Amino acid sequence: MALYTKDSVEALKEALDIVEVVSARTDLRRVGQRHTGLCPFHDERTPSFSVSADLGLYHCFGCGESGDAIRFVQQTEGLDFRQAIELLADRYGVELKAEREDPRAEERRRRRERLMRLVERAATYYARYLWESSEAGRARAYLAGRGLGEEVLREFRIGYAPSAWDKVLTRAQRDGYAVEEIAAAGLGQRGSQGGLYDRFRARIMFPLADPRGRVLGFGARAAREEQQPKYLNTSENELYHKGRQLFGIDRARAAAAKAGMVVAVEGYTDVLALHQAGVPESVAIMGTALTQEQLAELHRAAGTVCLALDADRSGREAMLRAGRAAQSRGLDLRVVGLPEGRDPADLVADEGVEAFRSLLESAMSVAEFEVRRVLAEADMDTAGGRDRALAAVGPLIASVGDRQATRDELVGYVADRLDVPTAYVMTQLSAPAAQAPSGAAAPSGARRKPVAEAAPRTGGATPDRPAAAPSVAPAIETALRAERAFLAMCVAQPGLGQRYLARLEDDHLSSPALRRVREHLADYLDAPLSGLADDDPALAAGVAQVVMLADEEPSSEAAIRLGFLQLDLRRIERALRAARERSDFGRQRDLWGAREEVRGQLSSLMGEAV
Ligand SMILES: [Zn+2]
C-alpha cells in the first residue's frame, strides 16, 4: 500500500520546519513560544491562526482547521498525501525511498516515466514552434483574435504542431525513443501501410496535464477552416485517460484550494480567458458530459464546484446524475445560469469579469436549477399544467434530502410561481404520487387535488418562506474530514487511541456512518479490519477508509489531543445552534461555559492566549 518507506517519510517529517512551510502562504509573527498570522483558510482581519514550531502543528481558532506541515500543503495546494510529501521532499532535498516494488511494477513505472518525458519534450517543442515559426502566424492571429494575451498562452504552454508529417517523430527518434514508444505516448499514428507519422499536424496544441503539471496528452484545434476534425485529442493510452482529464487543473489547484471553489467550463479558451481575467480557479471538462472521475478530481480541488456549462450540450441527465453523486460525496455542486448561447470567454470579453463573478455568486444547486427550468417550461395558464409542473418538481425537491434550508427555499419558490400556499406544496410533496419520474406528465392522481381547488393564498408575500440561507455543505464536509482524520489517528496509535475513543460520544460525530465506525473501532482497535460482517459492506468500507488514512495522519499525542478538542468544539457548536433554535437560554449558557473551557484547552495546547 505505502509507496515510500516509513523511515524515509519520518525523515522528511523531521526535516520539515512548519513555520517555514506556513510562511510561504501567510506572514507569521513570533509571539513568545508560538507564531501567529492571518489564516490562509478563511478571510480575516485579525490573526487567529497559530503555529507551534515545537509541536509541528497549526491551528486556526477562527475556522478550526488544523494539522501538521504535510496536511498544510495538502490543504493549501489541493494535493493528496503522496503528492504533498513528494513536493516537500523535493523542496527540502530529502530523498523518499520507495518500498521495494515487484519487478513488473517497477518496469511499468519506469516506462511510464520515460513516456512522460517524451510527451513533455513534445510540449516544449510545440510551445516554441508557436512563437518562433512563421507557419504558426495564423494560429497566433486566431488566439489574439480571441483576446488571449501572450502571457496566459505562455503560462499554459499553448503550442503549435507544424504541418509536416514527421517533425515530432524524427526528433523523438533522435532522442533515442523507439517508434513503438512514440505511438504509445500518443504522438504518432499508424498509416495504412503500417508506417508511423505525426498524429498532430497544423494544429493549435493545448497540453493536458495532471494536477502536478505533468503533461499526459494534448487537445488540438485545427488551424485551418477546412481541416477535419476541428478538435483532435490524444487517444486513450497508458498515460492519458480522457474521462479523468480536466484542462488547467494544474494551474487552478492552488487558487481553487484558497477560494474553496473550482469553476468547471466547457472549453480551452474559456479557461484561458478566465485565468487572464482573474478567475484562476477555472478548469475545462472539454466538451464531454461530466464524468464521475472528473467530479472526483474537482472535489479533490475544492469543496464547492460551480458548473458553468452549456446545459443542453452536457445534458440534463448527466447534470442530475452529477448532482446525486455530489450529494453522496458531501460535495457542494452548483450550476451557473449562463445566458443562452454565451460561453464564459464571450461573457468576460463583452461584459467584464464582474459579470461572470456575479453569475458565480448567484449559482444554484442542481435541484434548484432544474426546478426553475421545469417551472419556466410549464404551462402556467391551466390548472392541469400547473399540476403537472408540481408533480415534476416533487422528485427534484425530494432529491435535496435533509438539507432543510435548501428544501424550504425551493418549496417557497415553487409556491410563489404556482401561486399557492407553501403548506399546499408541502402536502403535495409528501403524497406518494409526487414520486412520479421527472418530466413525466403525471396524471392528476385520485388522491391529489388539482391546484385550482387549493385554497387561495392570502396576502402577497410568503411569511412562512425563510430567507435564503447560505449553503452548509462545505462546513459539513470540513467536519467529516476532521472526524475521519481523528479516528485515523486513533488507529495509528492504538494505545492512546483507545483512551480517546472511550471519551468520544455519539454527538462528537456528525455522521451516523462514522458513529458505527467508532463503535467497531472501540472493540477492534488492535486489528480494525477483523470482526467485520460480510453483509455490511458500508461499515467495512468506512473502516477501510479510516485504516488507509491512518498511514497518513500525524499521530503524535499532541495531534490526537488537538483533534479531540476540535471535535469537542464542533459538538458544542452544534448543540449551541440547536439550543438557539429552541430559544433554550439555560442550555445556551451551559454550552457557552463548556465552549470557553475547550477554547482554553486549545489555547494552552497551542501556547496562545485567545
Ligand atoms: Zn481559519
XYZ file of C-alpha atoms and ligand atoms in Angstrom:
611
model
C 0.000 0.000 0.000
C 2.537 2.556 1.133
C 4.738 3.744 -1.707
C 7.528 5.148 0.400
C 9.194 3.552 3.374
C 8.022 4.713 6.778
C 11.591 5.637 7.685
C 12.027 7.976 4.779
C 8.636 9.622 5.432
C 9.673 10.072 9.079
C 12.971 11.584 7.951
C 11.035 14.048 5.827
C 8.800 14.993 8.757
C 11.950 15.587 10.822
C 13.366 17.883 8.167
C 10.211 19.968 7.847
C 10.020 23.325 9.525
C 6.329 24.086 9.893
C 6.957 27.804 10.400
C 8.792 27.951 7.101
C 6.175 25.864 5.276
C 3.322 28.038 6.532
C 5.249 31.269 5.934
C 5.203 30.548 2.224
C 1.429 31.188 2.389
C 0.904 33.735 5.122
C 3.117 36.113 7.093
C 3.815 34.844 10.589
C 4.882 36.873 13.589
C 6.617 35.368 16.564
C 4.822 35.869 19.880
C 6.509 34.020 22.743
C 6.539 30.291 22.037
C 4.305 30.500 19.023
C 3.812 32.186 15.674
C 0.586 33.831 14.587
C -0.760 35.237 11.358
C -3.805 35.673 9.170
C -5.474 32.344 8.430
C -4.939 31.099 4.870
C -8.171 29.081 5.057
C -10.655 31.810 5.828
C -10.879 35.568 5.388
C -9.985 37.530 8.471
C -8.509 40.872 9.514
C -7.087 39.960 12.918
C -4.859 36.889 13.208
C -6.407 33.799 14.770
C -4.068 31.360 13.083
C -1.482 29.842 15.399
C 1.599 27.738 14.643
C 3.614 25.800 17.176
C 7.126 25.020 15.985
C 7.679 22.645 18.931
C 4.632 20.530 18.216
C 4.909 20.888 14.447
C 1.213 21.768 14.280
C -1.004 24.631 13.164
C -4.471 25.517 14.334
C -6.929 28.244 13.427
C -9.096 29.482 16.264
C -11.431 31.071 13.728
C -12.334 28.245 11.368
C -10.962 25.202 13.193
C -8.540 23.994 10.506
C -5.542 22.246 11.985
C -2.831 19.722 11.244
C 0.858 19.302 10.555
C 3.089 20.615 7.769
C 2.107 17.869 5.328
C -1.567 18.453 5.883
C -0.985 22.179 5.422
C 0.480 21.559 1.996
C -2.340 19.145 1.125
C -4.938 21.727 2.089
C -3.388 24.823 0.541
C -2.184 23.175 -2.666
C -5.073 20.771 -3.154
C -2.815 17.700 -3.174
C -3.247 14.214 -1.793
C -0.833 12.884 0.822
C 1.541 11.280 -1.621
C 1.705 14.336 -3.858
C 2.285 16.571 -0.836
C 5.208 14.547 0.524
C 6.742 14.371 -2.940
C 6.529 18.135 -3.276
C 8.005 18.709 0.201
C 10.749 16.123 -0.323
C 11.681 17.977 -3.468
C 11.688 21.352 -1.718
C 13.709 20.146 1.284
C 16.058 17.867 -0.614
C 15.026 14.759 1.316
C 15.145 11.504 -0.590
C 11.996 9.396 -0.315
C 12.827 5.722 -0.573
C 10.275 3.690 -2.440
C 9.048 0.472 -0.869
C 10.537 -2.448 -2.680
C 8.399 -2.862 -5.770
C 7.802 -6.086 -7.560
C 9.966 -6.053 -10.699
C 6.999 -5.880 -13.078
C 5.542 -2.848 -11.277
C 8.939 -1.187 -11.320
C 9.247 -1.780 -15.041
C 5.805 -0.279 -15.635
C 6.729 2.778 -13.582
C 9.988 3.279 -15.486
C 8.217 3.011 -18.814
C 5.581 5.486 -17.676
C 8.233 7.968 -16.610
C 10.012 7.578 -19.938
C 6.806 8.155 -21.915
C 6.036 11.196 -19.777
C 9.438 12.683 -20.582
C 8.715 12.143 -24.261
C 5.350 13.932 -24.070
C 6.960 16.726 -22.041
C 9.585 17.267 -24.737
C 6.868 17.419 -27.374
C 5.021 20.052 -25.331
C 8.163 22.180 -25.152
C 8.704 21.770 -28.887
C 5.120 22.744 -29.803
C 5.187 25.766 -27.469
C 8.407 27.063 -29.050
C 7.043 26.459 -32.532
C 4.009 28.629 -31.826
C 6.131 31.680 -31.071
C 9.070 31.150 -33.409
C 7.743 29.829 -36.709
C 6.120 31.809 -39.488
C 3.822 28.859 -40.196
C 2.148 29.426 -36.834
C 1.254 33.026 -37.738
C -2.366 32.115 -38.465
C -2.641 30.321 -35.112
C -1.173 33.308 -33.264
C -3.676 35.555 -35.017
C -6.560 33.265 -34.087
C -5.563 33.242 -30.401
C -5.054 37.010 -30.356
C -8.459 37.367 -32.013
C -9.966 35.520 -29.061
C -8.470 38.188 -26.828
C -5.790 35.908 -25.355
C -2.504 37.607 -24.498
C 0.976 36.144 -24.784
C 1.374 35.879 -21.014
C -1.514 33.472 -20.430
C -0.669 31.479 -23.570
C 2.906 31.016 -22.371
C 1.763 30.158 -18.853
C -0.416 27.326 -20.181
C 2.295 26.343 -22.685
C -0.071 26.600 -25.636
C 1.746 25.410 -28.775
C 1.564 24.733 -32.454
C 2.130 21.449 -34.298
C 3.746 22.018 -37.706
C 2.039 20.691 -40.826
C 4.957 18.408 -41.774
C 4.397 14.656 -41.316
C 7.413 13.708 -39.271
C 8.834 16.604 -37.235
C 7.979 15.151 -33.835
C 8.701 11.605 -34.975
C 12.235 12.323 -36.163
C 13.069 14.482 -33.142
C 11.888 11.759 -30.748
C 13.877 9.103 -32.594
C 16.937 11.315 -32.474
C 16.408 11.497 -28.686
C 16.547 7.706 -28.523
C 12.861 6.801 -28.456
C 11.603 3.741 -30.295
C 8.776 4.022 -32.826
C 6.657 1.857 -30.531
C 7.130 4.331 -27.643
C 6.201 7.308 -29.800
C 2.978 5.534 -30.752
C 2.315 4.519 -27.135
C 2.688 8.129 -25.960
C 0.004 9.163 -28.429
C 2.268 11.350 -30.552
C 2.354 9.117 -33.613
C -0.274 7.462 -35.740
C -0.062 4.394 -37.982
C -0.738 4.863 -41.678
C -2.434 2.267 -43.870
C 0.995 0.889 -44.822
C 1.821 0.446 -41.135
C 4.317 3.324 -41.033
C 4.190 5.916 -38.296
C 3.634 9.642 -38.803
C 2.902 12.622 -36.531
C -0.632 12.497 -35.139
C -0.905 16.269 -34.715
C -0.278 18.427 -37.756
C -1.141 22.079 -38.413
C -2.937 22.388 -35.103
C -3.004 24.624 -32.041
C -1.857 22.451 -29.170
C -3.302 22.571 -25.648
C -1.189 20.477 -23.251
C -3.309 18.345 -20.898
C -1.554 17.978 -17.566
C -2.279 16.125 -14.335
C -2.754 18.111 -11.099
C 1.021 18.221 -10.610
C 1.578 19.764 -14.013
C 2.931 16.687 -15.778
C 1.753 16.730 -19.389
C -0.033 13.477 -20.287
C -1.561 14.336 -23.652
C -2.867 17.095 -25.868
C -6.045 18.663 -27.091
C -5.539 20.042 -30.573
C -7.588 22.533 -32.543
C -7.475 22.758 -36.325
C -5.584 25.846 -37.510
C -7.350 25.948 -40.883
C -11.067 26.214 -41.513
C -11.380 23.183 -43.815
C -9.383 20.864 -41.552
C -11.230 17.893 -40.018
C -11.876 17.072 -37.278
C -11.946 20.528 -35.713
C -10.785 19.116 -32.376
C -8.471 16.130 -32.067
C -7.293 14.707 -28.741
C -4.640 12.278 -27.722
C -6.375 8.906 -27.853
C -6.685 6.790 -24.710
C -3.308 5.286 -23.851
C -1.099 4.238 -20.961
C -0.766 7.842 -19.749
C -3.834 9.656 -20.909
C -7.437 8.933 -19.897
C -9.979 11.282 -21.355
C -12.633 10.700 -18.686
C -10.306 11.784 -15.913
C -8.817 14.847 -17.559
C -9.525 18.447 -16.619
C -7.762 21.090 -18.687
C -5.980 23.617 -16.453
C -6.266 21.635 -13.202
C -2.541 22.089 -12.526
C -2.826 25.885 -12.842
C -6.159 26.099 -10.971
C -5.322 23.881 -8.000
C -3.798 26.374 -5.577
C -6.315 29.102 -6.412
C -9.205 26.660 -6.011
C -7.927 25.465 -2.640
C -7.699 29.065 -1.468
C -11.103 30.095 -2.830
C -12.710 26.867 -1.605
C -14.265 26.665 -5.050
C -13.440 25.423 -8.520
C -15.213 26.533 -11.704
C -15.781 23.977 -14.478
C -16.284 25.314 -18.015
C -16.526 23.642 -21.436
C -13.549 24.744 -23.476
C -9.840 25.508 -23.517
C -10.244 29.145 -24.450
C -12.828 29.659 -21.693
C -10.223 28.582 -19.147
C -7.542 30.804 -20.682
C -9.888 33.807 -20.830
C -10.979 33.312 -17.220
C -7.418 32.960 -15.927
C -6.436 36.064 -17.825
C -9.413 37.958 -16.394
C -8.578 36.946 -12.826
C -10.638 33.794 -12.216
C -7.705 31.385 -11.889
C -9.779 28.667 -10.185
C -11.173 27.557 -13.585
C -10.780 24.264 -15.424
C -12.402 22.767 -18.542
C -14.158 19.432 -18.891
C -13.540 19.726 -22.656
C -16.938 19.219 -24.166
C -17.759 15.851 -22.673
C -20.610 15.155 -20.288
C -19.148 15.464 -16.807
C -17.783 12.058 -15.732
C -17.643 10.616 -12.211
C -13.854 10.648 -12.401
C -13.820 14.332 -13.306
C -16.230 15.025 -10.473
C -13.882 13.243 -8.048
C -10.954 15.284 -9.360
C -12.941 18.514 -8.981
C -13.856 17.533 -5.436
C -10.207 16.985 -4.597
C -9.563 20.552 -5.746
C -12.293 22.204 -3.646
C -15.433 21.609 -1.609
C -17.601 23.711 -3.895
C -17.815 23.099 -7.630
C -19.526 25.594 -9.934
C -20.561 24.226 -13.316
C -20.581 26.977 -15.946
C -21.605 24.684 -18.793
C -23.961 24.749 -21.691
C -26.691 22.697 -20.048
C -28.087 21.390 -23.332
C -24.853 20.055 -24.606
C -23.608 18.433 -21.429
C -27.085 17.064 -20.986
C -29.599 17.415 -18.205
C -29.364 13.755 -17.312
C -25.614 13.953 -16.762
C -26.051 17.034 -14.631
C -28.725 15.426 -12.464
C -26.553 12.338 -12.113
C -23.659 14.542 -11.071
C -25.970 16.276 -8.606
C -26.882 13.000 -6.945
C -23.282 11.817 -6.875
C -22.189 15.144 -5.416
C -24.639 14.800 -2.584
C -23.387 11.383 -1.554
C -19.831 12.739 -1.611
C -20.674 15.738 0.532
C -19.718 17.999 -2.367
C -21.444 21.350 -2.842
C -22.269 21.302 -6.551
C -23.702 24.459 -8.116
C -24.916 25.411 -11.530
C -24.169 28.790 -13.070
C -27.008 30.101 -15.221
C -25.156 31.228 -18.350
C -27.104 33.470 -20.722
C -28.382 31.471 -23.704
C -25.708 30.779 -26.292
C -22.904 32.606 -24.475
C -19.767 30.961 -23.201
C -17.664 32.348 -20.328
C -14.970 33.632 -22.732
C -17.521 35.776 -24.645
C -19.063 36.971 -21.436
C -15.768 38.115 -19.930
C -14.744 39.776 -23.195
C -18.038 41.657 -23.650
C -19.117 42.463 -20.128
C -16.027 42.131 -17.979
C -15.061 39.741 -15.268
C -17.520 41.261 -12.770
C -20.413 39.978 -14.865
C -19.033 36.466 -14.593
C -18.261 36.823 -10.897
C -21.815 37.874 -10.182
C -23.118 34.831 -12.074
C -20.866 32.673 -9.886
C -22.287 34.279 -6.786
C -25.838 33.506 -7.857
C -25.036 29.902 -8.790
C -27.772 27.475 -7.771
C -27.915 23.905 -6.562
C -28.636 21.363 -9.302
C -32.097 20.765 -7.813
C -32.944 24.462 -7.844
C -31.632 24.856 -11.370
C -33.860 22.005 -12.569
C -36.881 23.209 -10.610
C -36.552 26.637 -12.222
C -36.268 25.085 -15.636
C -39.337 22.876 -15.165
C -41.374 25.851 -13.983
C -40.122 28.048 -16.816
C -41.274 25.469 -19.345
C -44.558 24.667 -17.610
C -47.973 25.685 -18.910
C -48.955 28.035 -16.102
C -52.263 29.102 -17.610
C -54.192 25.938 -16.804
C -54.696 24.113 -13.544
C -53.670 20.878 -15.275
C -50.409 22.424 -16.468
C -49.533 23.728 -13.028
C -50.488 20.391 -11.531
C -48.129 18.580 -13.882
C -45.372 21.037 -13.039
C -45.869 20.364 -9.354
C -45.681 16.624 -9.970
C -42.459 17.090 -11.938
C -40.688 19.210 -9.323
C -41.625 16.843 -6.477
C -38.790 14.342 -7.019
C -36.346 17.220 -7.574
C -37.188 18.780 -4.238
C -37.118 15.339 -2.616
C -33.574 14.866 -4.026
C -32.374 17.677 -1.759
C -32.640 15.176 1.093
C -32.494 16.562 4.605
C -30.896 19.892 3.785
C -33.767 21.792 5.329
C -32.775 25.315 4.299
C -32.478 24.420 0.607
C -35.689 22.439 0.764
C -37.652 25.290 2.352
C -36.261 27.705 -0.151
C -37.320 25.548 -3.091
C -40.784 24.944 -1.664
C -41.167 28.703 -1.194
C -40.106 29.358 -4.763
C -42.483 26.746 -6.207
C -45.374 28.105 -4.119
C -44.578 31.577 -5.360
C -44.526 30.598 -9.026
C -47.620 28.391 -8.867
C -49.345 30.953 -6.669
C -50.425 28.504 -3.953
C -49.631 28.390 -0.219
C -46.368 26.700 0.758
C -48.316 24.334 3.005
C -50.119 23.084 -0.080
C -46.850 22.394 -1.893
C -45.611 20.523 1.180
C -48.650 18.246 1.354
C -48.399 17.529 -2.358
C -44.722 16.677 -1.992
C -45.351 14.174 0.742
C -48.056 12.455 -1.347
C -46.786 9.205 -2.931
C -47.766 10.412 -6.398
C -45.063 13.067 -6.123
C -42.552 10.295 -6.778
C -43.505 10.343 -10.465
C -40.418 10.375 -12.691
C -39.072 13.802 -13.513
C -40.584 15.412 -16.580
C -43.316 12.783 -16.962
C -46.792 14.165 -17.425
C -48.158 12.681 -14.225
C -51.895 12.162 -14.316
C -53.834 14.073 -11.702
C -53.904 11.221 -9.234
C -57.073 10.402 -7.345
C -55.520 11.472 -4.061
C -54.129 14.738 -5.274
C -56.357 17.741 -5.623
C -55.749 19.868 -8.701
C -54.008 23.143 -7.983
C -57.064 25.187 -8.898
C -59.002 23.806 -5.930
C -56.309 24.658 -3.462
C -57.026 27.430 -1.038
C -56.010 30.790 -2.485
C -53.077 32.374 -0.814
C -53.751 35.297 1.436
C -51.577 38.360 1.150
C -48.791 38.948 -1.340
C -45.695 37.868 0.488
C -44.997 34.412 1.856
C -44.264 34.929 5.530
C -43.511 31.253 6.049
C -40.768 31.318 3.488
C -37.366 31.539 5.158
C -34.702 33.899 3.907
C -32.175 32.309 1.591
C -29.691 30.536 3.825
C -26.061 30.120 2.855
C -25.129 26.608 1.859
C -23.978 24.443 4.760
C -22.313 21.774 2.644
C -18.665 22.964 2.944
C -18.969 23.132 6.747
C -20.348 19.595 6.847
C -17.505 18.414 4.683
C -14.866 20.025 6.888
C -16.449 18.390 9.932
C -16.473 14.977 8.278
C -12.843 15.300 7.302
C -11.854 16.217 10.848
C -13.863 13.318 12.286
C -12.395 10.786 9.903
C -8.885 12.122 10.489
C -9.349 11.817 14.242
C -10.466 8.176 14.023
C -7.473 7.507 11.774
C -5.109 8.936 14.383
C -6.644 6.620 16.973
C -5.965 3.671 14.676
C -2.379 4.844 14.069
C -1.700 4.879 17.815
C -3.931 2.189 19.314
C -2.665 2.599 22.887
C -3.512 6.271 23.062
C -6.375 5.914 20.645
C -8.229 3.563 22.976
C -8.259 6.216 25.704
C -9.548 8.903 23.372
C -12.146 6.642 21.754
C -13.532 5.985 25.212
C -14.044 9.728 25.672
C -15.810 10.070 22.335
C -19.582 10.191 22.440
C -22.105 9.815 19.662
C -22.662 13.544 19.327
C -18.955 14.152 18.725
C -19.532 12.692 15.285
C -21.871 14.391 12.834
C -22.158 11.367 10.548
C -24.129 8.238 11.516
C -21.794 6.176 9.330
C -18.747 7.341 11.288
C -20.513 6.618 14.575
C -20.745 2.994 13.503
C -17.065 3.032 12.541
C -16.250 4.362 16.011
C -18.273 1.590 17.679
C -16.420 -1.017 15.653
C -13.011 0.525 16.394
C -13.729 0.593 20.113
C -13.878 -3.228 20.002
C -11.249 -3.944 17.365
C -8.694 -1.132 17.597
C -5.723 -3.510 17.532
C -6.932 -5.228 14.363
C -9.526 -2.894 12.868
C -10.163 -4.964 9.758
C -11.205 -8.029 11.712
C -14.658 -8.731 13.065
C -16.433 -7.186 10.107
C -19.623 -8.905 8.980
C -19.795 -9.920 5.313
C -23.236 -8.449 4.901
C -22.265 -4.949 5.982
C -20.166 -3.546 3.140
C -20.890 0.050 4.181
C -19.243 -0.436 7.568
C -16.341 -2.347 6.016
C -15.765 0.492 3.543
C -15.908 3.088 6.296
C -13.396 1.181 8.426
C -11.091 0.538 5.468
C -11.068 4.234 4.613
C -10.052 5.156 8.147
C -7.373 2.446 8.248
C -5.878 3.661 4.979
C -5.911 7.219 6.236
C -4.163 6.075 9.416
C -0.983 5.688 7.398
C -1.068 9.356 6.552
C -2.274 11.168 9.639
C 0.055 12.897 12.065
C -0.059 10.730 15.148
C 1.717 12.412 17.997
C -0.048 12.696 21.319
C -0.422 16.434 20.759
C -2.042 15.856 17.375
C -4.595 13.407 18.802
C -5.380 15.809 21.606
C -5.767 18.680 19.163
C -8.053 16.526 17.023
C -10.188 15.631 20.007
C -10.561 19.225 21.168
C -11.549 20.178 17.653
C -14.344 17.575 17.601
C -15.409 18.661 21.050
C -15.630 22.287 19.921
C -17.721 21.314 16.898
C -20.005 19.183 19.090
C -20.606 22.133 21.401
C -21.248 24.464 18.498
C -23.818 22.095 17.007
C -25.547 21.841 20.375
C -25.461 25.642 20.686
C -27.179 26.052 17.325
C -29.892 23.613 18.364
C -30.377 25.371 21.708
C -30.555 28.738 19.959
C -33.260 27.433 17.623
C -35.280 26.199 20.616
C -34.610 29.518 22.421
C -33.336 27.436 25.331
C -31.302 30.078 27.153
C -30.333 27.923 30.134
C -28.782 25.328 27.881
C -27.085 28.025 25.826
C -25.456 29.441 28.964
C -24.123 25.993 29.934
C -22.770 25.481 26.472
C -21.063 28.876 26.410
C -19.223 27.831 29.538
C -18.258 24.496 28.014
C -17.069 26.249 24.874
C -14.840 28.620 26.848
C -13.364 25.629 28.631
C -12.493 23.829 25.369
C -11.159 27.016 23.823
C -8.966 27.488 26.862
C -7.544 23.981 26.485
C -6.926 24.586 22.794
C -5.144 27.825 23.614
C -2.852 26.293 26.150
C -2.100 23.401 23.791
C -1.158 25.836 21.053
C 0.531 28.174 23.534
C -1.764 31.013 22.710
C -3.916 33.264 24.831
C -7.128 33.961 22.940
Zn -9.108 29.920 9.737
